Amino acid sequence: MIQPEKIIIADDHPLFRQALLGTLKAKLTYTVWLEAQTIEELEQQLTNNNDSDLLLLDLNIPGAHGFNTLIHVRNHFPQIPVVIVSAHEDHDTISKAMSYGAAGFVPKSTPVDDIYSAIVAVLSGDTWLPASFEQKQRDNSDGDIAERVASLTQQQYRILMMFAQGMLNKQIAYDLNVSEATIKAHATAIFRKLDVRNRTQAVIAIAQLSLTETGFKQG
C-alpha cells in the first residue's frame, strides 16, 4: 500500500486519540497525523491541509450537529474521503452516514487492527463497514425477497420454478395447457412482484433463498 501523507483525526477524546495514534503511527510510519478536537479546529485543518488523504471523523465532536459536519466536508472537500469513527453503531446511524457520503464507518468498539484495515481499504478506493452491519444488510435483503416470493400465486410460483429450470415460455405453456400469451402475462406479474426486470434477475433473486421445486408440484 502507498503510504498516505496526511490523515486528519477529529475526535475530542484524548485517550481514544492517543490509543489509536499509538497503534497507527507504528503501521503508517511516514504519515503526518493532524488532530482536531472541535469543529473550528477541524475547519482550520481542512482549509490548511486540503491535500489530506483521509479524515477520521467522530460524529459527536464538539460543535457538530448530527451529520451536518460530514455533509459539509463532503460538499467542500470532496477530494478527502471520510471514515466515521463513532460510539454509535446502530444500523440506522451507519446507513445514514454512508448515504451522506462516508467512505467507511468504524464503531469505537472496533479493535485497532480492524480500524487500520478500514483505513487501508478506504485509501485503496474501497468502502469499509462493520461485519455485523453487512450481515444485517444481507439478512434484510433475503427477508425482502422471501416476502415477495410469498406474494406470488401458486400458478405464478410454479412458472417461476420453470423459469429457474430454463424452460421457454412455449414449453411452459404446453406443460400447463395455457396459451403463450398467458405465460407472458404471468411473467410480467412475477417480475413486478419480485421487483426485477427479466427472467435472469428473477432466477438470481430466488437463488439467494436456495429455493427448490420440491414440494410445490401439487395443486
JSON list of C-alpha atoms in Angstrom, two decimals:
[
{"chain": "A", "resi": 1, "resn": "MET", "atom": "CA", "xyz": [0.00, 0.00, 0.00]},
{"chain": "A", "resi": 2, "resn": "ILE", "atom": "CA", "xyz": [1.21, 3.53, -0.78]},
{"chain": "A", "resi": 3, "resn": "GLN", "atom": "CA", "xyz": [1.74, 5.37, 2.49]},
{"chain": "A", "resi": 4, "resn": "PRO", "atom": "CA", "xyz": [-0.73, 8.21, 2.96]},
{"chain": "A", "resi": 5, "resn": "GLU", "atom": "CA", "xyz": [0.96, 11.56, 3.54]},
{"chain": "A", "resi": 6, "resn": "LYS", "atom": "CA", "xyz": [-1.61, 13.20, 5.77]},
{"chain": "A", "resi": 7, "resn": "ILE", "atom": "CA", "xyz": [-4.51, 11.93, 7.84]},
{"chain": "A", "resi": 8, "resn": "ILE", "atom": "CA", "xyz": [-6.71, 14.20, 9.96]},
{"chain": "A", "resi": 9, "resn": "ILE", "atom": "CA", "xyz": [-8.25, 12.73, 13.10]},
{"chain": "A", "resi": 10, "resn": "ALA", "atom": "CA", "xyz": [-11.15, 14.77, 14.51]},
{"chain": "A", "resi": 11, "resn": "ASP", "atom": "CA", "xyz": [-12.10, 13.49, 17.95]},
{"chain": "A", "resi": 12, "resn": "ASP", "atom": "CA", "xyz": [-12.39, 15.23, 21.32]},
{"chain": "A", "resi": 13, "resn": "HIS", "atom": "CA", "xyz": [-11.48, 12.19, 23.45]},
{"chain": "A", "resi": 14, "resn": "PRO", "atom": "CA", "xyz": [-7.72, 12.40, 24.10]},
{"chain": "A", "resi": 15, "resn": "LEU", "atom": "CA", "xyz": [-7.44, 8.83, 25.44]},
{"chain": "A", "resi": 16, "resn": "PHE", "atom": "CA", "xyz": [-9.08, 7.39, 22.34]},
{"chain": "A", "resi": 17, "resn": "ARG", "atom": "CA", "xyz": [-6.94, 9.55, 20.06]},
{"chain": "A", "resi": 18, "resn": "GLN", "atom": "CA", "xyz": [-3.73, 8.56, 21.85]},
{"chain": "A", "resi": 19, "resn": "ALA", "atom": "CA", "xyz": [-4.59, 4.85, 21.79]},
{"chain": "A", "resi": 20, "resn": "LEU", "atom": "CA", "xyz": [-5.49, 5.00, 18.11]},
{"chain": "A", "resi": 21, "resn": "LEU", "atom": "CA", "xyz": [-2.46, 7.03, 17.11]},
{"chain": "A", "resi": 22, "resn": "GLY", "atom": "CA", "xyz": [-0.14, 4.85, 19.19]},
{"chain": "A", "resi": 23, "resn": "THR", "atom": "CA", "xyz": [-1.02, 1.85, 17.04]},
{"chain": "A", "resi": 24, "resn": "LEU", "atom": "CA", "xyz": [-1.49, 3.54, 13.68]},
{"chain": "A", "resi": 25, "resn": "LYS", "atom": "CA", "xyz": [1.75, 5.52, 13.80]},
{"chain": "A", "resi": 26, "resn": "ALA", "atom": "CA", "xyz": [3.65, 2.24, 14.11]},
{"chain": "A", "resi": 27, "resn": "LYS", "atom": "CA", "xyz": [1.95, 0.91, 10.96]},
{"chain": "A", "resi": 28, "resn": "LEU", "atom": "CA", "xyz": [1.84, 4.13, 8.94]},
{"chain": "A", "resi": 29, "resn": "THR", "atom": "CA", "xyz": [5.36, 5.32, 9.67]},
{"chain": "A", "resi": 30, "resn": "TYR", "atom": "CA", "xyz": [5.56, 8.06, 7.02]},
{"chain": "A", "resi": 31, "resn": "THR", "atom": "CA", "xyz": [2.16, 9.60, 7.68]},
{"chain": "A", "resi": 32, "resn": "VAL", "atom": "CA", "xyz": [1.72, 13.05, 9.18]},
{"chain": "A", "resi": 33, "resn": "TRP", "atom": "CA", "xyz": [-1.16, 12.99, 11.68]},
{"chain": "A", "resi": 34, "resn": "LEU", "atom": "CA", "xyz": [-3.17, 16.17, 12.12]},
{"chain": "A", "resi": 35, "resn": "GLU", "atom": "CA", "xyz": [-5.54, 16.46, 15.08]},
{"chain": "A", "resi": 36, "resn": "ALA", "atom": "CA", "xyz": [-8.70, 18.44, 15.76]},
{"chain": "A", "resi": 37, "resn": "GLN", "atom": "CA", "xyz": [-10.80, 18.46, 18.92]},
{"chain": "A", "resi": 38, "resn": "THR", "atom": "CA", "xyz": [-13.56, 20.84, 17.80]},
{"chain": "A", "resi": 39, "resn": "ILE", "atom": "CA", "xyz": [-15.38, 21.79, 14.60]},
{"chain": "A", "resi": 40, "resn": "GLU", "atom": "CA", "xyz": [-13.40, 25.05, 14.49]},
{"chain": "A", "resi": 41, "resn": "GLU", "atom": "CA", "xyz": [-10.09, 23.19, 14.66]},
{"chain": "A", "resi": 42, "resn": "LEU", "atom": "CA", "xyz": [-11.28, 20.71, 12.04]},
{"chain": "A", "resi": 43, "resn": "GLU", "atom": "CA", "xyz": [-12.28, 23.51, 9.67]},
{"chain": "A", "resi": 44, "resn": "GLN", "atom": "CA", "xyz": [-8.84, 25.06, 10.09]},
{"chain": "A", "resi": 45, "resn": "GLN", "atom": "CA", "xyz": [-7.05, 21.76, 9.46]},
{"chain": "A", "resi": 46, "resn": "LEU", "atom": "CA", "xyz": [-9.13, 21.08, 6.35]},
{"chain": "A", "resi": 47, "resn": "THR", "atom": "CA", "xyz": [-8.53, 24.56, 4.96]},
{"chain": "A", "resi": 48, "resn": "ASN", "atom": "CA", "xyz": [-4.77, 24.42, 5.60]},
{"chain": "A", "resi": 49, "resn": "ASN", "atom": "CA", "xyz": [-4.41, 20.80, 4.51]},
{"chain": "A", "resi": 50, "resn": "ASN", "atom": "CA", "xyz": [-6.90, 20.25, 1.71]},
{"chain": "A", "resi": 51, "resn": "ASP", "atom": "CA", "xyz": [-4.45, 17.76, 0.20]},
{"chain": "A", "resi": 52, "resn": "SER", "atom": "CA", "xyz": [-5.04, 15.34, 3.10]},
{"chain": "A", "resi": 53, "resn": "ASP", "atom": "CA", "xyz": [-5.54, 11.70, 2.17]},
{"chain": "A", "resi": 54, "resn": "LEU", "atom": "CA", "xyz": [-8.19, 10.88, 4.77]},
{"chain": "A", "resi": 55, "resn": "LEU", "atom": "CA", "xyz": [-10.34, 12.28, 7.56]},
{"chain": "A", "resi": 56, "resn": "LEU", "atom": "CA", "xyz": [-11.28, 10.16, 10.59]},
{"chain": "A", "resi": 57, "resn": "LEU", "atom": "CA", "xyz": [-14.32, 11.94, 11.99]},
{"chain": "A", "resi": 58, "resn": "ASP", "atom": "CA", "xyz": [-16.19, 11.47, 15.26]},
{"chain": "A", "resi": 59, "resn": "LEU", "atom": "CA", "xyz": [-19.83, 12.46, 14.70]},
{"chain": "A", "resi": 60, "resn": "ASN", "atom": "CA", "xyz": [-20.03, 13.89, 18.24]},
{"chain": "A", "resi": 61, "resn": "ILE", "atom": "CA", "xyz": [-17.06, 16.23, 18.06]},
{"chain": "A", "resi": 62, "resn": "PRO", "atom": "CA", "xyz": [-17.96, 19.48, 19.91]},
{"chain": "A", "resi": 63, "resn": "GLY", "atom": "CA", "xyz": [-19.80, 21.90, 17.63]},
{"chain": "A", "resi": 64, "resn": "ALA", "atom": "CA", "xyz": [-21.11, 19.16, 15.37]},
{"chain": "A", "resi": 65, "resn": "HIS", "atom": "CA", "xyz": [-24.81, 18.71, 14.82]},
{"chain": "A", "resi": 66, "resn": "GLY", "atom": "CA", "xyz": [-25.53, 15.17, 13.78]},
{"chain": "A", "resi": 67, "resn": "PHE", "atom": "CA", "xyz": [-24.45, 14.52, 10.21]},
{"chain": "A", "resi": 68, "resn": "ASN", "atom": "CA", "xyz": [-24.02, 18.20, 9.28]},
{"chain": "A", "resi": 69, "resn": "THR", "atom": "CA", "xyz": [-20.24, 18.08, 9.58]},
{"chain": "A", "resi": 70, "resn": "LEU", "atom": "CA", "xyz": [-19.98, 15.02, 7.34]},
{"chain": "A", "resi": 71, "resn": "ILE", "atom": "CA", "xyz": [-22.24, 16.66, 4.73]},
{"chain": "A", "resi": 72, "resn": "HIS", "atom": "CA", "xyz": [-20.27, 19.92, 4.93]},
{"chain": "A", "resi": 73, "resn": "VAL", "atom": "CA", "xyz": [-16.92, 18.16, 4.46]},
{"chain": "A", "resi": 74, "resn": "ARG", "atom": "CA", "xyz": [-18.17, 16.07, 1.54]},
{"chain": "A", "resi": 75, "resn": "ASN", "atom": "CA", "xyz": [-19.51, 19.22, -0.17]},
{"chain": "A", "resi": 76, "resn": "HIS", "atom": "CA", "xyz": [-16.50, 21.47, 0.39]},
{"chain": "A", "resi": 77, "resn": "PHE", "atom": "CA", "xyz": [-13.64, 18.95, 0.41]},
{"chain": "A", "resi": 78, "resn": "PRO", "atom": "CA", "xyz": [-14.91, 16.15, -1.86]},
{"chain": "A", "resi": 79, "resn": "GLN", "atom": "CA", "xyz": [-11.34, 15.04, -2.60]},
{"chain": "A", "resi": 80, "resn": "ILE", "atom": "CA", "xyz": [-10.86, 13.88, 1.02]},
{"chain": "A", "resi": 81, "resn": "PRO", "atom": "CA", "xyz": [-12.52, 10.56, 1.88]},
{"chain": "A", "resi": 82, "resn": "VAL", "atom": "CA", "xyz": [-14.18, 10.45, 5.31]},
{"chain": "A", "resi": 83, "resn": "VAL", "atom": "CA", "xyz": [-14.29, 7.49, 7.67]},
{"chain": "A", "resi": 84, "resn": "ILE", "atom": "CA", "xyz": [-16.73, 7.93, 10.56]},
{"chain": "A", "resi": 85, "resn": "VAL", "atom": "CA", "xyz": [-15.38, 6.73, 13.90]},
{"chain": "A", "resi": 86, "resn": "SER", "atom": "CA", "xyz": [-18.28, 6.72, 16.33]},
{"chain": "A", "resi": 87, "resn": "ALA", "atom": "CA", "xyz": [-19.51, 5.37, 19.64]},
{"chain": "A", "resi": 88, "resn": "HIS", "atom": "CA", "xyz": [-22.86, 4.90, 17.88]},
{"chain": "A", "resi": 89, "resn": "GLU", "atom": "CA", "xyz": [-23.01, 1.67, 15.91]},
{"chain": "A", "resi": 90, "resn": "ASP", "atom": "CA", "xyz": [-26.72, 1.17, 15.28]},
{"chain": "A", "resi": 91, "resn": "HIS", "atom": "CA", "xyz": [-27.88, 0.17, 11.82]},
{"chain": "A", "resi": 92, "resn": "ASP", "atom": "CA", "xyz": [-29.68, 3.48, 11.15]},
{"chain": "A", "resi": 93, "resn": "THR", "atom": "CA", "xyz": [-26.66, 5.65, 12.00]},
{"chain": "A", "resi": 94, "resn": "ILE", "atom": "CA", "xyz": [-24.35, 3.58, 9.79]},
{"chain": "A", "resi": 95, "resn": "SER", "atom": "CA", "xyz": [-26.84, 3.64, 6.89]},
{"chain": "A", "resi": 96, "resn": "LYS", "atom": "CA", "xyz": [-27.26, 7.42, 7.10]},
{"chain": "A", "resi": 97, "resn": "ALA", "atom": "CA", "xyz": [-23.52, 8.05, 7.34]},
{"chain": "A", "resi": 98, "resn": "MET", "atom": "CA", "xyz": [-22.89, 6.02, 4.18]},
{"chain": "A", "resi": 99, "resn": "SER", "atom": "CA", "xyz": [-25.79, 7.68, 2.34]},
{"chain": "A", "resi": 100, "resn": "TYR", "atom": "CA", "xyz": [-24.32, 11.11, 3.22]},
{"chain": "A", "resi": 101, "resn": "GLY", "atom": "CA", "xyz": [-21.02, 10.23, 1.59]},
{"chain": "A", "resi": 102, "resn": "ALA", "atom": "CA", "xyz": [-18.85, 8.50, 4.20]},
{"chain": "A", "resi": 103, "resn": "ALA", "atom": "CA", "xyz": [-16.36, 6.03, 2.72]},
{"chain": "A", "resi": 104, "resn": "GLY", "atom": "CA", "xyz": [-16.41, 3.89, 5.83]},
{"chain": "A", "resi": 105, "resn": "PHE", "atom": "CA", "xyz": [-17.87, 3.52, 9.31]},
{"chain": "A", "resi": 106, "resn": "VAL", "atom": "CA", "xyz": [-15.85, 2.26, 12.25]},
{"chain": "A", "resi": 107, "resn": "PRO", "atom": "CA", "xyz": [-17.52, 1.78, 15.67]},
{"chain": "A", "resi": 108, "resn": "LYS", "atom": "CA", "xyz": [-15.24, 2.83, 18.53]},
{"chain": "A", "resi": 109, "resn": "SER", "atom": "CA", "xyz": [-15.60, -0.68, 19.92]},
{"chain": "A", "resi": 110, "resn": "THR", "atom": "CA", "xyz": [-13.70, -1.97, 16.86]},
{"chain": "A", "resi": 111, "resn": "PRO", "atom": "CA", "xyz": [-10.24, -3.45, 17.56]},
{"chain": "A", "resi": 112, "resn": "VAL", "atom": "CA", "xyz": [-7.49, -1.07, 16.46]},
{"chain": "A", "resi": 113, "resn": "ASP", "atom": "CA", "xyz": [-6.17, -3.61, 13.94]},
{"chain": "A", "resi": 114, "resn": "ASP", "atom": "CA", "xyz": [-9.58, -3.53, 12.24]},
{"chain": "A", "resi": 115, "resn": "ILE", "atom": "CA", "xyz": [-9.50, 0.26, 12.23]},
{"chain": "A", "resi": 116, "resn": "TYR", "atom": "CA", "xyz": [-6.18, 0.00, 10.41]},
{"chain": "A", "resi": 117, "resn": "SER", "atom": "CA", "xyz": [-7.79, -2.42, 7.92]},
{"chain": "A", "resi": 118, "resn": "ALA", "atom": "CA", "xyz": [-10.60, 0.09, 7.39]},
{"chain": "A", "resi": 119, "resn": "ILE", "atom": "CA", "xyz": [-8.09, 2.86, 6.66]},
{"chain": "A", "resi": 120, "resn": "VAL", "atom": "CA", "xyz": [-6.19, 0.66, 4.19]},
{"chain": "A", "resi": 121, "resn": "ALA", "atom": "CA", "xyz": [-9.45, -0.31, 2.45]},
{"chain": "A", "resi": 122, "resn": "VAL", "atom": "CA", "xyz": [-10.64, 3.29, 2.06]},
{"chain": "A", "resi": 123, "resn": "LEU", "atom": "CA", "xyz": [-7.24, 4.54, 0.89]},
{"chain": "A", "resi": 124, "resn": "SER", "atom": "CA", "xyz": [-7.36, 1.78, -1.73]},
{"chain": "A", "resi": 125, "resn": "GLY", "atom": "CA", "xyz": [-10.67, 3.15, -3.01]},
{"chain": "A", "resi": 126, "resn": "ASP", "atom": "CA", "xyz": [-12.97, 0.65, -1.27]},
{"chain": "A", "resi": 127, "resn": "THR", "atom": "CA", "xyz": [-15.53, 1.18, 1.47]},
{"chain": "A", "resi": 128, "resn": "TRP", "atom": "CA", "xyz": [-15.39, -0.42, 4.91]},
{"chain": "A", "resi": 129, "resn": "LEU", "atom": "CA", "xyz": [-18.31, -1.37, 7.13]},
{"chain": "A", "resi": 130, "resn": "PRO", "atom": "CA", "xyz": [-18.63, -3.49, 10.29]},
{"chain": "A", "resi": 131, "resn": "ALA", "atom": "CA", "xyz": [-19.20, -7.18, 9.50]},
{"chain": "A", "resi": 132, "resn": "SER", "atom": "CA", "xyz": [-22.35, -7.14, 11.67]},
{"chain": "A", "resi": 133, "resn": "PHE", "atom": "CA", "xyz": [-23.84, -4.34, 9.53]},
{"chain": "A", "resi": 134, "resn": "GLU", "atom": "CA", "xyz": [-23.07, -6.14, 6.27]},
{"chain": "A", "resi": 135, "resn": "GLN", "atom": "CA", "xyz": [-24.63, -9.34, 7.61]},
{"chain": "A", "resi": 136, "resn": "LYS", "atom": "CA", "xyz": [-27.78, -7.46, 8.62]},
{"chain": "A", "resi": 137, "resn": "GLN", "atom": "CA", "xyz": [-27.95, -5.90, 5.14]},
{"chain": "A", "resi": 138, "resn": "ARG", "atom": "CA", "xyz": [-27.83, -9.40, 3.63]},
{"chain": "A", "resi": 139, "resn": "ASP", "atom": "CA", "xyz": [-30.44, -10.67, 6.08]},
{"chain": "A", "resi": 140, "resn": "ASN", "atom": "CA", "xyz": [-32.76, -7.77, 5.27]},
{"chain": "A", "resi": 141, "resn": "SER", "atom": "CA", "xyz": [-32.30, -8.35, 1.56]},
{"chain": "A", "resi": 142, "resn": "ASP", "atom": "CA", "xyz": [-33.16, -12.04, 1.92]},
{"chain": "A", "resi": 143, "resn": "GLY", "atom": "CA", "xyz": [-36.20, -11.13, 4.02]},
{"chain": "A", "resi": 144, "resn": "ASP", "atom": "CA", "xyz": [-37.48, -8.78, 1.32]},
{"chain": "A", "resi": 145, "resn": "ILE", "atom": "CA", "xyz": [-37.14, -11.45, -1.36]},
{"chain": "A", "resi": 146, "resn": "ALA", "atom": "CA", "xyz": [-38.87, -14.01, 0.84]},
{"chain": "A", "resi": 147, "resn": "GLU", "atom": "CA", "xyz": [-41.83, -11.66, 1.27]},
{"chain": "A", "resi": 148, "resn": "ARG", "atom": "CA", "xyz": [-42.02, -11.04, -2.47]},
{"chain": "A", "resi": 149, "resn": "VAL", "atom": "CA", "xyz": [-41.93, -14.74, -3.29]},
{"chain": "A", "resi": 150, "resn": "ALA", "atom": "CA", "xyz": [-44.63, -15.33, -0.69]},
{"chain": "A", "resi": 151, "resn": "SER", "atom": "CA", "xyz": [-46.85, -12.83, -2.53]},
{"chain": "A", "resi": 152, "resn": "LEU", "atom": "CA", "xyz": [-46.87, -14.95, -5.70]},
{"chain": "A", "resi": 153, "resn": "THR", "atom": "CA", "xyz": [-49.93, -17.02, -6.53]},
{"chain": "A", "resi": 154, "resn": "GLN", "atom": "CA", "xyz": [-49.46, -20.77, -6.75]},
{"chain": "A", "resi": 155, "resn": "GLN", "atom": "CA", "xyz": [-49.51, -20.64, -10.56]},
{"chain": "A", "resi": 156, "resn": "GLN", "atom": "CA", "xyz": [-47.01, -17.79, -10.62]},
{"chain": "A", "resi": 157, "resn": "TYR", "atom": "CA", "xyz": [-44.72, -19.70, -8.26]},
{"chain": "A", "resi": 158, "resn": "ARG", "atom": "CA", "xyz": [-44.92, -22.79, -10.48]},
{"chain": "A", "resi": 159, "resn": "ILE", "atom": "CA", "xyz": [-43.99, -20.70, -13.53]},
{"chain": "A", "resi": 160, "resn": "LEU", "atom": "CA", "xyz": [-41.12, -19.07, -11.64]},
{"chain": "A", "resi": 161, "resn": "MET", "atom": "CA", "xyz": [-39.72, -22.52, -10.81]},
{"chain": "A", "resi": 162, "resn": "MET", "atom": "CA", "xyz": [-39.98, -23.42, -14.51]},
{"chain": "A", "resi": 163, "resn": "PHE", "atom": "CA", "xyz": [-38.03, -20.25, -15.34]},
{"chain": "A", "resi": 164, "resn": "ALA", "atom": "CA", "xyz": [-35.37, -21.47, -12.91]},
{"chain": "A", "resi": 165, "resn": "GLN", "atom": "CA", "xyz": [-35.17, -24.74, -14.86]},
{"chain": "A", "resi": 166, "resn": "GLY", "atom": "CA", "xyz": [-34.52, -22.78, -18.04]},
{"chain": "A", "resi": 167, "resn": "MET", "atom": "CA", "xyz": [-37.80, -23.70, -19.72]},
{"chain": "A", "resi": 168, "resn": "LEU", "atom": "CA", "xyz": [-39.06, -21.49, -22.57]},
{"chain": "A", "resi": 169, "resn": "ASN", "atom": "CA", "xyz": [-42.46, -19.77, -22.49]},
{"chain": "A", "resi": 170, "resn": "LYS", "atom": "CA", "xyz": [-43.64, -22.11, -25.23]},
{"chain": "A", "resi": 171, "resn": "GLN", "atom": "CA", "xyz": [-42.66, -25.20, -23.19]},
{"chain": "A", "resi": 172, "resn": "ILE", "atom": "CA", "xyz": [-44.27, -23.85, -20.03]},
{"chain": "A", "resi": 173, "resn": "ALA", "atom": "CA", "xyz": [-47.48, -23.02, -21.91]},
{"chain": "A", "resi": 174, "resn": "TYR", "atom": "CA", "xyz": [-47.60, -26.57, -23.28]},
{"chain": "A", "resi": 175, "resn": "ASP", "atom": "CA", "xyz": [-46.98, -28.15, -19.85]},
{"chain": "A", "resi": 176, "resn": "LEU", "atom": "CA", "xyz": [-49.61, -26.03, -18.12]},
{"chain": "A", "resi": 177, "resn": "ASN", "atom": "CA", "xyz": [-52.07, -26.24, -21.02]},
{"chain": "A", "resi": 178, "resn": "VAL", "atom": "CA", "xyz": [-52.44, -22.48, -21.41]},
{"chain": "A", "resi": 179, "resn": "SER", "atom": "CA", "xyz": [-51.53, -20.01, -24.17]},
{"chain": "A", "resi": 180, "resn": "GLU", "atom": "CA", "xyz": [-48.09, -18.48, -24.51]},
{"chain": "A", "resi": 181, "resn": "ALA", "atom": "CA", "xyz": [-49.69, -15.05, -24.05]},
{"chain": "A", "resi": 182, "resn": "THR", "atom": "CA", "xyz": [-50.97, -16.20, -20.63]},
{"chain": "A", "resi": 183, "resn": "ILE", "atom": "CA", "xyz": [-47.42, -17.20, -19.61]},
{"chain": "A", "resi": 184, "resn": "LYS", "atom": "CA", "xyz": [-46.13, -13.79, -20.73]},
{"chain": "A", "resi": 185, "resn": "ALA", "atom": "CA", "xyz": [-48.81, -12.07, -18.64]},
{"chain": "A", "resi": 186, "resn": "HIS", "atom": "CA", "xyz": [-47.85, -14.21, -15.63]},
{"chain": "A", "resi": 187, "resn": "ALA", "atom": "CA", "xyz": [-44.17, -13.40, -16.25]},
{"chain": "A", "resi": 188, "resn": "THR", "atom": "CA", "xyz": [-44.90, -9.66, -16.20]},
{"chain": "A", "resi": 189, "resn": "ALA", "atom": "CA", "xyz": [-46.77, -10.05, -12.91]},
{"chain": "A", "resi": 190, "resn": "ILE", "atom": "CA", "xyz": [-43.95, -12.16, -11.42]},
{"chain": "A", "resi": 191, "resn": "PHE", "atom": "CA", "xyz": [-41.29, -9.61, -12.40]},
{"chain": "A", "resi": 192, "resn": "ARG", "atom": "CA", "xyz": [-43.36, -6.79, -10.90]},
{"chain": "A", "resi": 193, "resn": "LYS", "atom": "CA", "xyz": [-43.89, -8.65, -7.61]},
{"chain": "A", "resi": 194, "resn": "LEU", "atom": "CA", "xyz": [-40.21, -9.61, -7.32]},
{"chain": "A", "resi": 195, "resn": "ASP", "atom": "CA", "xyz": [-39.11, -6.10, -8.35]},
{"chain": "A", "resi": 196, "resn": "VAL", "atom": "CA", "xyz": [-36.93, -7.41, -11.19]},
{"chain": "A", "resi": 197, "resn": "ARG", "atom": "CA", "xyz": [-36.81, -6.66, -14.91]},
{"chain": "A", "resi": 198, "resn": "ASN", "atom": "CA", "xyz": [-36.36, -10.04, -16.52]},
{"chain": "A", "resi": 199, "resn": "ARG", "atom": "CA", "xyz": [-36.10, -13.81, -16.12]},
{"chain": "A", "resi": 200, "resn": "THR", "atom": "CA", "xyz": [-32.39, -13.77, -15.28]},
{"chain": "A", "resi": 201, "resn": "GLN", "atom": "CA", "xyz": [-32.87, -11.33, -12.41]},
{"chain": "A", "resi": 202, "resn": "ALA", "atom": "CA", "xyz": [-35.84, -13.34, -11.14]},
{"chain": "A", "resi": 203, "resn": "VAL", "atom": "CA", "xyz": [-33.79, -16.53, -11.06]},
{"chain": "A", "resi": 204, "resn": "ILE", "atom": "CA", "xyz": [-30.87, -14.76, -9.35]},
{"chain": "A", "resi": 205, "resn": "ALA", "atom": "CA", "xyz": [-33.27, -13.33, -6.74]},
{"chain": "A", "resi": 206, "resn": "ILE", "atom": "CA", "xyz": [-34.75, -16.69, -5.79]},
{"chain": "A", "resi": 207, "resn": "ALA", "atom": "CA", "xyz": [-31.32, -18.34, -5.86]},
{"chain": "A", "resi": 208, "resn": "GLN", "atom": "CA", "xyz": [-30.49, -16.22, -2.80]},
{"chain": "A", "resi": 209, "resn": "LEU", "atom": "CA", "xyz": [-33.12, -18.20, -0.91]},
{"chain": "A", "resi": 210, "resn": "SER", "atom": "CA", "xyz": [-31.81, -21.55, -2.19]},
{"chain": "A", "resi": 211, "resn": "LEU", "atom": "CA", "xyz": [-35.32, -22.48, -3.32]},
{"chain": "A", "resi": 212, "resn": "THR", "atom": "CA", "xyz": [-36.11, -25.80, -4.94]},
{"chain": "A", "resi": 213, "resn": "GLU", "atom": "CA", "xyz": [-39.19, -27.00, -6.68]},
{"chain": "A", "resi": 214, "resn": "THR", "atom": "CA", "xyz": [-39.64, -29.88, -4.23]},
{"chain": "A", "resi": 215, "resn": "GLY", "atom": "CA", "xyz": [-42.98, -29.82, -2.50]},
{"chain": "A", "resi": 216, "resn": "PHE", "atom": "CA", "xyz": [-44.59, -27.29, -4.80]},
{"chain": "A", "resi": 217, "resn": "LYS", "atom": "CA", "xyz": [-45.80, -29.55, -7.57]},
{"chain": "A", "resi": 218, "resn": "GLN", "atom": "CA", "xyz": [-49.17, -30.34, -6.18]},
{"chain": "A", "resi": 219, "resn": "GLY", "atom": "CA", "xyz": [-52.28, -28.27, -6.85]}
]
